Short mmCIF file of C-alpha atoms and ligand atoms in Angstrom, two decimals:
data_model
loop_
_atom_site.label_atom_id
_atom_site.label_comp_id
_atom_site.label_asym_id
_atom_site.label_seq_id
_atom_site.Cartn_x
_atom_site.Cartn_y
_atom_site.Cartn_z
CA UNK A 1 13.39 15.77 48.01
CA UNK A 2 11.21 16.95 51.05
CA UNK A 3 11.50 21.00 50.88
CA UNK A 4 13.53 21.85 54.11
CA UNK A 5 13.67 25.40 55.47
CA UNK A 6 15.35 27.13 58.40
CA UNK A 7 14.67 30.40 60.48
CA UNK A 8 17.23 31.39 61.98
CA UNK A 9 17.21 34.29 64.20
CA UNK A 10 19.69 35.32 66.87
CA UNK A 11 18.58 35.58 70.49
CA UNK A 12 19.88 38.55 71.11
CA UNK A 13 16.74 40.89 70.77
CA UNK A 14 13.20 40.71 70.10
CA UNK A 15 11.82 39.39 66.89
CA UNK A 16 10.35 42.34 64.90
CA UNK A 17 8.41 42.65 61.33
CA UNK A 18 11.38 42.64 59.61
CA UNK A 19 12.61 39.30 60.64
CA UNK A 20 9.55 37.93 61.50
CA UNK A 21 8.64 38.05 57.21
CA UNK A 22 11.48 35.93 56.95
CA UNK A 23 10.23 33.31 59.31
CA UNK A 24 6.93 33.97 57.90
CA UNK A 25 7.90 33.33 54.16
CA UNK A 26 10.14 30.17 55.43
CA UNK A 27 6.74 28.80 57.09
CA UNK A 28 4.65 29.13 54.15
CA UNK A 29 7.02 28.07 51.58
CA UNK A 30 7.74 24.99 53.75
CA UNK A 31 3.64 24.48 54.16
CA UNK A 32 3.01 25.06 50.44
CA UNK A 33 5.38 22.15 49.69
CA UNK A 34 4.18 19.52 52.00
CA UNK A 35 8.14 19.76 53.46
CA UNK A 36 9.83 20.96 56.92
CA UNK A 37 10.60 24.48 58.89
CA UNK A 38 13.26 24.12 60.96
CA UNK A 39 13.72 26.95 64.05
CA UNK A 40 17.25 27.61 63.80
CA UNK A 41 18.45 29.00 67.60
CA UNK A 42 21.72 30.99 66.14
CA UNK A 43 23.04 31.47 69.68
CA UNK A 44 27.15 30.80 69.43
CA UNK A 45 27.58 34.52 70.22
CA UNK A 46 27.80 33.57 73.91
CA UNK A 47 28.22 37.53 75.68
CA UNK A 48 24.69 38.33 73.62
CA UNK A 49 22.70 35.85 73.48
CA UNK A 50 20.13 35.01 76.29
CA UNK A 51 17.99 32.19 77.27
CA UNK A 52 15.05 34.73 77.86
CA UNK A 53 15.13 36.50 74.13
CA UNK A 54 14.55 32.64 73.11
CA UNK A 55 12.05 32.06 74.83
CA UNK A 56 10.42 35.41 73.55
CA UNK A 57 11.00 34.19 69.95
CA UNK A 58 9.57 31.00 70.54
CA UNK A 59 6.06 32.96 72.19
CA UNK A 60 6.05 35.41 69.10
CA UNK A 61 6.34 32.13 66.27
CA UNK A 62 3.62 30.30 68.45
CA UNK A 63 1.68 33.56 68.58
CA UNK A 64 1.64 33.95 65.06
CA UNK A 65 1.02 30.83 64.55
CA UNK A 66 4.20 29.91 62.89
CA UNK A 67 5.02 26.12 64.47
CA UNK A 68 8.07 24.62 63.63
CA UNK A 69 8.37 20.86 62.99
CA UNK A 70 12.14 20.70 64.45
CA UNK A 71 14.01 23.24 66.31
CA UNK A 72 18.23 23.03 67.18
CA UNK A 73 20.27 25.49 68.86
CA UNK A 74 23.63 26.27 68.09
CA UNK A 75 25.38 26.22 71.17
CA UNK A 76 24.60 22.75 71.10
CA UNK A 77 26.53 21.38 68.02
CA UNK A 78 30.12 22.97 68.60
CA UNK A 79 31.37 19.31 68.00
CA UNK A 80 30.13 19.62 64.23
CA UNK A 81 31.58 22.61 64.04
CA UNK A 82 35.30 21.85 65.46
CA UNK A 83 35.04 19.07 62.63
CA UNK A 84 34.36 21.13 59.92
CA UNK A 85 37.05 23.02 61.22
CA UNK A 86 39.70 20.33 61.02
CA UNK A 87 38.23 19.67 57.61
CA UNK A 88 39.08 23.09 56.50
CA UNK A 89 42.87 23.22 58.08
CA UNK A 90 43.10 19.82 56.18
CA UNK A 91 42.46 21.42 53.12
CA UNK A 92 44.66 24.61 53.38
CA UNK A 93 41.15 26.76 53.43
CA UNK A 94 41.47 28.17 56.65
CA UNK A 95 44.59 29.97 58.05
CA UNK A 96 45.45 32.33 61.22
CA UNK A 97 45.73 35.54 61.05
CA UNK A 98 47.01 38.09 63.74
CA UNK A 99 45.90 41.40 63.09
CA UNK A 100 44.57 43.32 65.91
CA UNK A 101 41.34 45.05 65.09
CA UNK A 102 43.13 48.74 65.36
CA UNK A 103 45.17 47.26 62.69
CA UNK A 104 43.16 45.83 60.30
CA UNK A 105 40.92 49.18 60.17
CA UNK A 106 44.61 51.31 59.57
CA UNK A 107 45.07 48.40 57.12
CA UNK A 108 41.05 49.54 55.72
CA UNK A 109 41.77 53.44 56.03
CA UNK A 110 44.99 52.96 53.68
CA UNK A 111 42.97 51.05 51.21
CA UNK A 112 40.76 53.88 50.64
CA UNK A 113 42.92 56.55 50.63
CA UNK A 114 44.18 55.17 47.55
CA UNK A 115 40.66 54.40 46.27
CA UNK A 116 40.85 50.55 46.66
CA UNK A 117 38.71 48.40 48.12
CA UNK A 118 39.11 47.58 51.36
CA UNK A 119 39.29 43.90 50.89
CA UNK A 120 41.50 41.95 53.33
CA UNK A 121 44.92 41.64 52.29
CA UNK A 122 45.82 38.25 53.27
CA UNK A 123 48.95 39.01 55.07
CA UNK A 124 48.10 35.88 57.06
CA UNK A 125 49.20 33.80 54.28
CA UNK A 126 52.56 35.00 54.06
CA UNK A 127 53.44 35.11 57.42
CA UNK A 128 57.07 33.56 58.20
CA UNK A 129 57.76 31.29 60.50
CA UNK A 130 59.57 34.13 63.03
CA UNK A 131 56.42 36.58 62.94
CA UNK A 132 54.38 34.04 64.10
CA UNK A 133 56.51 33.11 66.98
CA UNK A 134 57.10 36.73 67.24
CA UNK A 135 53.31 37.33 67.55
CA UNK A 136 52.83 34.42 70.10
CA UNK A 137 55.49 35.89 72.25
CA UNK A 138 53.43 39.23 72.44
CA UNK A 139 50.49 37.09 73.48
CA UNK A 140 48.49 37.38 70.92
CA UNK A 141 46.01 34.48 69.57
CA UNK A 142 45.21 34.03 66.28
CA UNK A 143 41.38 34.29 64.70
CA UNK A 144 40.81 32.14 61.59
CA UNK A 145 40.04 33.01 57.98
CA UNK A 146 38.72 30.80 55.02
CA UNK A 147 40.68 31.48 52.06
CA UNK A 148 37.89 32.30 48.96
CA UNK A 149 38.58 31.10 45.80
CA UNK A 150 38.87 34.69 43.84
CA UNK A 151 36.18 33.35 41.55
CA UNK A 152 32.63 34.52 40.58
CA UNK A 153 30.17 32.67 42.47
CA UNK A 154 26.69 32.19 40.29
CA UNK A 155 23.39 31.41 41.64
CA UNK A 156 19.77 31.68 40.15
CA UNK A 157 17.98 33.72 42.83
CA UNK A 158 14.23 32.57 43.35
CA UNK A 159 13.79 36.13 43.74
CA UNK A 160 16.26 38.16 42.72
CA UNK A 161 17.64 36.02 39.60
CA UNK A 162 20.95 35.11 38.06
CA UNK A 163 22.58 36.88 40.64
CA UNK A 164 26.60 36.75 41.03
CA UNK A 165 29.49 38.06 43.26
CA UNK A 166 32.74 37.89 42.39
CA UNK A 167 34.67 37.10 45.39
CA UNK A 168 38.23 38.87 44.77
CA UNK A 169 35.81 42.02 45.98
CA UNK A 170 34.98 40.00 49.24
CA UNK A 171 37.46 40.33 52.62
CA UNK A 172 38.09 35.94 53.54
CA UNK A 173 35.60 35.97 56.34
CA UNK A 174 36.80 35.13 59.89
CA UNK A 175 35.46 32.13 60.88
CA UNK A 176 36.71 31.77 64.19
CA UNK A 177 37.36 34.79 66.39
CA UNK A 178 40.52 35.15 68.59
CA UNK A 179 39.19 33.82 71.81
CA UNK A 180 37.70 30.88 69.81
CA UNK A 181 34.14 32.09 69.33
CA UNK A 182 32.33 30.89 66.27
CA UNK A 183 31.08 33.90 63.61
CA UNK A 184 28.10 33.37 62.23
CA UNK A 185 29.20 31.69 58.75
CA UNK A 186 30.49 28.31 59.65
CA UNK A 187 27.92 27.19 62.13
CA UNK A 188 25.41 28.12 59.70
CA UNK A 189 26.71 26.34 56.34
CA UNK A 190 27.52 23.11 58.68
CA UNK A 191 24.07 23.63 59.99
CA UNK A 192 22.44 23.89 56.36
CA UNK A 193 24.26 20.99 55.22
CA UNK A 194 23.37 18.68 57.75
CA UNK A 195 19.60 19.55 58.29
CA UNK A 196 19.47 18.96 55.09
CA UNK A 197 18.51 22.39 54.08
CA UNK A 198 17.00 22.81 50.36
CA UNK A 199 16.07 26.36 50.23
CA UNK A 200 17.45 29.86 52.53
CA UNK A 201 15.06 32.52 52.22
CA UNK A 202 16.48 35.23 53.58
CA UNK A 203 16.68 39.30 53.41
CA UNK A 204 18.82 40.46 50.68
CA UNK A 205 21.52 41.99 53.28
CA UNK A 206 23.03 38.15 53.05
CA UNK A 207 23.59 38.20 49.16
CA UNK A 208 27.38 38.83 49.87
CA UNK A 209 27.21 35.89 52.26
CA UNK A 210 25.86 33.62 49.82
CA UNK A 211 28.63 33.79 47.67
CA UNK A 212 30.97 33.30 50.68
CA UNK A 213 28.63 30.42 52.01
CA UNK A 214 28.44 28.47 48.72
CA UNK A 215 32.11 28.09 48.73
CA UNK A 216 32.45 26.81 52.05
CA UNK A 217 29.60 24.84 51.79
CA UNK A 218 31.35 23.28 48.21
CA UNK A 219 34.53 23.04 50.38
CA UNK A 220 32.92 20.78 52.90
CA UNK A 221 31.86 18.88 50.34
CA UNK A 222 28.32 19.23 50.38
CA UNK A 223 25.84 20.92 47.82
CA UNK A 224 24.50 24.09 48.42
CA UNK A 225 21.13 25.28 49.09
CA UNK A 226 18.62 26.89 46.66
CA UNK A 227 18.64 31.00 47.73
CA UNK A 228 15.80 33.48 47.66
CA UNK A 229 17.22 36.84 48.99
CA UNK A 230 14.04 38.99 49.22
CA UNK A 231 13.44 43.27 49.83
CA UNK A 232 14.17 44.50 52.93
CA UNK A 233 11.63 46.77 54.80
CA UNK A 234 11.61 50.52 55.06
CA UNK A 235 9.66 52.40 57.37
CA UNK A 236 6.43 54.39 55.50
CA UNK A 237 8.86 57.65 55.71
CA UNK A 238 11.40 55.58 53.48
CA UNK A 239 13.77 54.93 56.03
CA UNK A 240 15.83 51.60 57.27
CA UNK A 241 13.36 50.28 60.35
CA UNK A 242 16.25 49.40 62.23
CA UNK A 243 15.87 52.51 64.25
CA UNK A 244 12.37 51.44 65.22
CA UNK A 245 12.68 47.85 65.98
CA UNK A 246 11.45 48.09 69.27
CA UNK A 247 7.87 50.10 68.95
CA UNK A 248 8.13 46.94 65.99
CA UNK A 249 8.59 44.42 67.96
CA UNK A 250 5.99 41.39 67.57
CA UNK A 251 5.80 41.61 71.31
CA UNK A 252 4.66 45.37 71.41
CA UNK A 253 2.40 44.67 68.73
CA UNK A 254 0.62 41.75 70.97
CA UNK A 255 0.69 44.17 73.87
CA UNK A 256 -0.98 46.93 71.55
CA UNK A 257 -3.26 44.17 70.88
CA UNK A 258 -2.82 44.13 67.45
CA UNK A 259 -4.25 40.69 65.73
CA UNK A 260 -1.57 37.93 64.62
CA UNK A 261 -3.93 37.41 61.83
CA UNK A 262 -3.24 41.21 60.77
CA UNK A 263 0.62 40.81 61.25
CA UNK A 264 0.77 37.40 59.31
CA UNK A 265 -1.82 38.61 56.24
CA UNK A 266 0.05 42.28 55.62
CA UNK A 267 3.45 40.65 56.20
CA UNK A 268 2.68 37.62 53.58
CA UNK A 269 1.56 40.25 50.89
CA UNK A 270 3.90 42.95 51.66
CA UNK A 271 6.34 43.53 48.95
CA UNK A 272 4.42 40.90 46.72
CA UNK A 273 2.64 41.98 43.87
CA UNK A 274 -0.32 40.46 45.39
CA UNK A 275 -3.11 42.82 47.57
CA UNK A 276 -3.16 42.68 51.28
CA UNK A 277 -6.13 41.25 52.37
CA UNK A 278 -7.03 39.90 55.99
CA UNK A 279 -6.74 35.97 55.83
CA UNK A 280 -7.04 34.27 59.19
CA UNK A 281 -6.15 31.18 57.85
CA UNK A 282 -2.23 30.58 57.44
CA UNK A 283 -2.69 27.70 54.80
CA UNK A 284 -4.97 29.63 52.46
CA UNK A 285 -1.98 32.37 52.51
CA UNK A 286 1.01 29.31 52.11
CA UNK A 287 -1.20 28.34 48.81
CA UNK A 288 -0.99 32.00 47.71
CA UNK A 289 2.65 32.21 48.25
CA UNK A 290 4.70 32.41 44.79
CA UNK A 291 8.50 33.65 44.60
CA UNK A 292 7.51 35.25 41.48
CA UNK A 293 5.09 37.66 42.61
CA UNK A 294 8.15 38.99 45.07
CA UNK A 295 9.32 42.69 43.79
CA UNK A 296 12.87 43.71 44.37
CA UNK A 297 12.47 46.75 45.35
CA UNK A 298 12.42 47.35 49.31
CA UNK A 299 8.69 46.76 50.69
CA UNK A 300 7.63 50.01 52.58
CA UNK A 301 6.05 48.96 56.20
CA UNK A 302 3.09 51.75 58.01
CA UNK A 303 2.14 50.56 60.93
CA UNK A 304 -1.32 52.80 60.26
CA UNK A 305 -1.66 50.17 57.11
CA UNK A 306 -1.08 47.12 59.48
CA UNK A 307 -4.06 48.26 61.66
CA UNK A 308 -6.09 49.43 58.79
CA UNK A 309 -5.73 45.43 58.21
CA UNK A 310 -6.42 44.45 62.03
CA UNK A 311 -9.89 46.65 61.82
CA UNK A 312 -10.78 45.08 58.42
CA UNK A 313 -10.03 41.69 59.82
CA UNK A 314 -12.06 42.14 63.16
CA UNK A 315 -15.06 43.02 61.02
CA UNK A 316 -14.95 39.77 59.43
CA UNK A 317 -14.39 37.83 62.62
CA UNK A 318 -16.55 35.33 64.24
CA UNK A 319 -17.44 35.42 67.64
CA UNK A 320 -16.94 31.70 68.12
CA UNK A 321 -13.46 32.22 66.47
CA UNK A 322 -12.23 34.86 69.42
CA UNK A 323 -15.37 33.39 72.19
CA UNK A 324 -12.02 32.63 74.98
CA UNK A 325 -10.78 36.03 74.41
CA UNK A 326 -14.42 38.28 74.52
CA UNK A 327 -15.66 36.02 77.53
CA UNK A 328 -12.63 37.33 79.62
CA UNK A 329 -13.67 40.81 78.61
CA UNK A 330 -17.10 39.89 79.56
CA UNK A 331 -18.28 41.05 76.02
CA UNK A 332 -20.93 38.33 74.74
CA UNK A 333 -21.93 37.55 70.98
CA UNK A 334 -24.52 39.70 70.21
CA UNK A 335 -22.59 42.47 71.46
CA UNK A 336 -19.31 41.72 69.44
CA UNK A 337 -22.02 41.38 65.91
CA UNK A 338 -22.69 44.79 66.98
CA UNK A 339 -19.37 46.33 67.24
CA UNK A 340 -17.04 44.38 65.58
CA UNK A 341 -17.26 46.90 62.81
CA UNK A 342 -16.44 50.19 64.41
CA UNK A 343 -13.04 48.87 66.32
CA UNK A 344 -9.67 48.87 65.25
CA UNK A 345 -8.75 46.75 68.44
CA UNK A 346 -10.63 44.13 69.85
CA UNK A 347 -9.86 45.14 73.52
CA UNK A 348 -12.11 48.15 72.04
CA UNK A 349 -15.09 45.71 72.45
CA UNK A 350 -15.27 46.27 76.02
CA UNK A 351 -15.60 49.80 75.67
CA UNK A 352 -18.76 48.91 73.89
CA UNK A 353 -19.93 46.85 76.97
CA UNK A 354 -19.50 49.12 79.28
CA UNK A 355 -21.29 51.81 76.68
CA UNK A 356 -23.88 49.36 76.69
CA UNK A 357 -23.94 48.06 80.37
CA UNK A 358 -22.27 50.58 82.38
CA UNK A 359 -22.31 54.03 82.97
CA UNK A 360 -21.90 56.79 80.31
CA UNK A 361 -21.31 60.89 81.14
CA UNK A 362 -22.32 62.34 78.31
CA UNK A 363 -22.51 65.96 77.26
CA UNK A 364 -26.14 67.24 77.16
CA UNK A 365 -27.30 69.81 75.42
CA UNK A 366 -30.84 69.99 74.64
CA UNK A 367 -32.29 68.49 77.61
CA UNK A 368 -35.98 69.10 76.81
CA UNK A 369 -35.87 67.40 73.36
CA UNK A 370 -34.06 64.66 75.10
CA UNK A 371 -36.92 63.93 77.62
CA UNK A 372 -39.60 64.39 74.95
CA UNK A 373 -37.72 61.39 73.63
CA UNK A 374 -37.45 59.51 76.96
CA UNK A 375 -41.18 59.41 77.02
CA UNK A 376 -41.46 57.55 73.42
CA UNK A 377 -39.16 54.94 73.93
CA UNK A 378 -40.74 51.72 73.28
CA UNK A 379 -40.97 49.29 76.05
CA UNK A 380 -38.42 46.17 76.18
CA UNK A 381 -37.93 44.07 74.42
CA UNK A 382 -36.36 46.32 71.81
CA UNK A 383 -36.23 44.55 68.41
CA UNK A 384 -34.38 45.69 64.95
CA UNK A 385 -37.55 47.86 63.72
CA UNK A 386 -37.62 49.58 67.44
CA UNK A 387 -34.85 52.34 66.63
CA UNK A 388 -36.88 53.42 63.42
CA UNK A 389 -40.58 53.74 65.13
CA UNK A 390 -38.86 55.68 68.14
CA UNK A 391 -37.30 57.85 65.75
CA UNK A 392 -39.88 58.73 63.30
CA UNK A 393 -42.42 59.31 66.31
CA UNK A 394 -40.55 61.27 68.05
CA UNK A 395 -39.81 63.08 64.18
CA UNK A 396 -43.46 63.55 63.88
CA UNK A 397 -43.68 64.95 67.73
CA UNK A 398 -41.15 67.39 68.07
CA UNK A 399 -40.71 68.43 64.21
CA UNK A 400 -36.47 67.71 64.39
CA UNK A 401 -34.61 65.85 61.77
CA UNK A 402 -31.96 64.33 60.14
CA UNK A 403 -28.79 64.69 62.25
CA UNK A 404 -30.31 67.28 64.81
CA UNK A 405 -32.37 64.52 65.37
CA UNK A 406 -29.75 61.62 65.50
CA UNK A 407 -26.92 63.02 67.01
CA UNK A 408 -28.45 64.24 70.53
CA UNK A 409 -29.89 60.92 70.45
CA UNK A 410 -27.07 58.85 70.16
CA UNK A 411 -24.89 61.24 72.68
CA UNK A 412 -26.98 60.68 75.37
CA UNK A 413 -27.17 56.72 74.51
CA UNK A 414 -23.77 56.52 74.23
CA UNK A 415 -22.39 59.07 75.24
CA UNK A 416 -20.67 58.83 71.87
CA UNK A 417 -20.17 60.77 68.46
CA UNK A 418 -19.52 57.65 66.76
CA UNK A 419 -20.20 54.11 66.42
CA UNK A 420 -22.50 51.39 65.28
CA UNK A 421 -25.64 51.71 64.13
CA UNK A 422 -28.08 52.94 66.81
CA UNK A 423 -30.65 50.64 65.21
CA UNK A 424 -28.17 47.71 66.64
CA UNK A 425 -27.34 49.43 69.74
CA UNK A 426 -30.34 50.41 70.95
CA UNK A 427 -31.98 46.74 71.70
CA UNK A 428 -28.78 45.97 73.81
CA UNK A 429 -29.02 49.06 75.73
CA UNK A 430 -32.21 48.33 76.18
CA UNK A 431 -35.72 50.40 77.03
CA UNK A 432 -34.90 51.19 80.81
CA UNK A 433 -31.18 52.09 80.49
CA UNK A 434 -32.58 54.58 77.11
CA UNK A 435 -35.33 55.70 79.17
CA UNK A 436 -33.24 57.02 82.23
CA UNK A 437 -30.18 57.81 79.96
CA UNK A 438 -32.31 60.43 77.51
CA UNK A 439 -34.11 61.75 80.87
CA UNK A 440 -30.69 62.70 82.33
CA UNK A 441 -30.79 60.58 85.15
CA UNK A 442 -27.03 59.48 86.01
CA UNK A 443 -26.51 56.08 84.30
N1 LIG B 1 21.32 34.46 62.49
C1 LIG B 1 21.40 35.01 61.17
C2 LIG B 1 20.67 36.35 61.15
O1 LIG B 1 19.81 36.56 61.98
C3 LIG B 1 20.79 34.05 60.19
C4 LIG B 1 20.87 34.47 58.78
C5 LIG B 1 20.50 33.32 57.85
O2 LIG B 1 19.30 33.17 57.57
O3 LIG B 1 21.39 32.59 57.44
O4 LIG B 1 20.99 37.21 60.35
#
């Protein structure tokens, strides 16, 4: 059996950490087994769904790294679907119904005055032969419900368990809407029966659809998946994220300029019982990946965690591993060994160039120590030990120490409270650009 996974997102919006950990937990899985990950294109919703928010999916997965070895779209395999369909009418499983939607939530509103569920009461089924010419006559068309066995469907979770749902609590879903639109469920089961799907990882808001999606999957004949129905997110405030989805977008995070290392390495771990480290490589996280170190309870997302991740994960970053993206912001190698531990972007690296090579403004306010100290600054080049004999000679000099020493010195080098060591900095800057910087000349 070659493991076979799907992602399966809707073009309809933007991919966003909380569906993007789906995709991501598909990929690895499907990578730790030596087997397939399918990109799903769930686009039968015809009014929603746009060629451009595919596209934008496809750019986020490539961006994060997360290639798919087959991809199929929907909208493309209605003839699959229209079979299953005649498969189902065949078997007495599907049947009209003619319910407006005003009427089937005064049918819901009834059901809970008196405290029951509101579970569809499959007055389609008993409809005579009259009502339904009655209901044609008025012009109404009928949508399309598969009729559920009223048994408990059993699973064993990869996540979550022995999990089961009985379905007498469960409406029989509407496959096919009034104006002939497919739902979601039946394109989806026909889809994960013929790809050959072995495993649906997927966020625990689909455990009821399991239950409705192994019957109709058993209807058709076929053998259902395996199921891992993981945590959902909450936002660090405890929160749904749903609000949020666009500042949590995967395309405002690569705008932000947020790493897709960072994303991929706090997404793998979140919610795991494993720590969340940076990993740049996406195979040494698939061999990490283990259904059993998935908690069950929902997997709280801060973005200030995600770039606590990106800063760690800069530090440890080559400069042969990002050369195409520094060289564009004209930031060169011994630069980025420099700085690569003080930014919590890498755009931020150009900052440090033009610290280094531009010019700085920076707030004076002992100008007389300062050009005491212009006159000991060695001459070029400037090596590692330079920063120390400047500093303890111009110690001995002047009498000043510790920080009143330091931090008028590294103001009017960098014009800067903060940052890498001076002891790095100062060779790049260099003994001219020191020189006229500490006597106050503008540059
Ligand atoms: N298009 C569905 C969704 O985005 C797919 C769910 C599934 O994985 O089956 O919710």
């Amino acid at each position: 059996m070659t493991v076979t996974v799907r992602f399966a997102p809707s073009p309809t919006g933007k991919l966003h950490v909380g569906n993007v950990r789906a995709a991501l937990w598909n990929w690895l899985f499907a990578r730790q087994s030596g087997g397939k990950f399918i990109l799903r294109i769930d686009d039968t919703d015809r009014e929603r769904s746009t060629k451009a928010y595919e596209d934008l999916i496809r750019t986020d997965l490539a961006w994060l790294g997360l290639f798919d070895d087959d991809s199929v779209r929907q909208s493309a395999r209605f003839d699959q679907y229209d079979a299953a369909v005649e498969k189902l009418k065949s078997l007495g499983l599907l049947y009209a119904c003619y319910e407006t939607s005003e009427e089937l939530d005064r049918k819901r509103k009834l059901q809970r005055a008196r405290s029951l569920p509101p579970v569809y009461d499959r007055a389609g089924l008993a409809y005579s032969q009259d009502q339904i010419e009655q209901f044609e006559a008025e012009g109404r068309k009928p949508h399309w419900r598969f009729k559920l066995s009223h048994k408990p469907i059993e699973w064993n979770d990869l996540i979550r368990g022995h999990t089961v749902v009985d379905t007498v609590s469960v409406s029989d879903p509407v496959l096919i809407r009034e104006d002939g639109q497919y739902l979601y469920t039946l394109p989806s089961c026909v889809d994960d029966m013929e790809l050959k799907i072995t495993h649906v990882i997927r966020g625990e808001d689909h455990v009821t659809n399991t239950a409705v999606q192994i019957e109709l999957i058993r209807a058709l004949k076929g053998e259902p998946p395996a199921f891992a129905h993981h945590s959902l997110l909450i936002g660090a405030d405890g929160h749904g994220l749903s609000k949020r989805f666009g500042a949590l977008s995967i395309e405002a995070m690569r705008d932000d300029g947020l790493e897709a290392a960072a994303i991929t390495s706090h997404l793998a771990k979140l919610g795991t019982s494993d720590p969340v480290v940076p990993e740049s490589d996406l195979d040494r996280l698939a061999e990490g990946f283990d259904f059993a170190k998935m908690g069950r309870a929902p997997a709280r997302f801060d973005m200030a965690e995600l770039e606590a991740i990106n800063a760690r994960l800069l530090h440890e970053t080559d400069y042969e591993s990002v050369s195409d993206r520094l060289d564009a912001l004209g930031v060169s190698k011994p630069l980025w060994d420099v700085v690569r531990g003080n930014i919590l972007r890498l755009d931020e690296a150009a900052e440090w160039r033009d610290v280094v090579e531009g010019e700085i403004n920076p707030d004076i306010e002992d100008a007389a120590f300062l050009k005491q100290a212009a006159e000991l600054v060695p001459d070029d080049p400037l090596t590692g030990e330079s920063w120390a004999q400047f500093t303890s000679a111009l110690k001995e000099k002047t009498g000043v120490k510790g920080k009143n020493l330091f931090m008028p010195l590294r103001i009017a080098l960098t014009g800067r409270a903060r940052g890498p060591e001076m002891a790095l900095l100062f060779p790049l800057i260099g003994s001219v650009k020191a020189r006229s910087r500490l006597a106050g000349d503008k540059s």
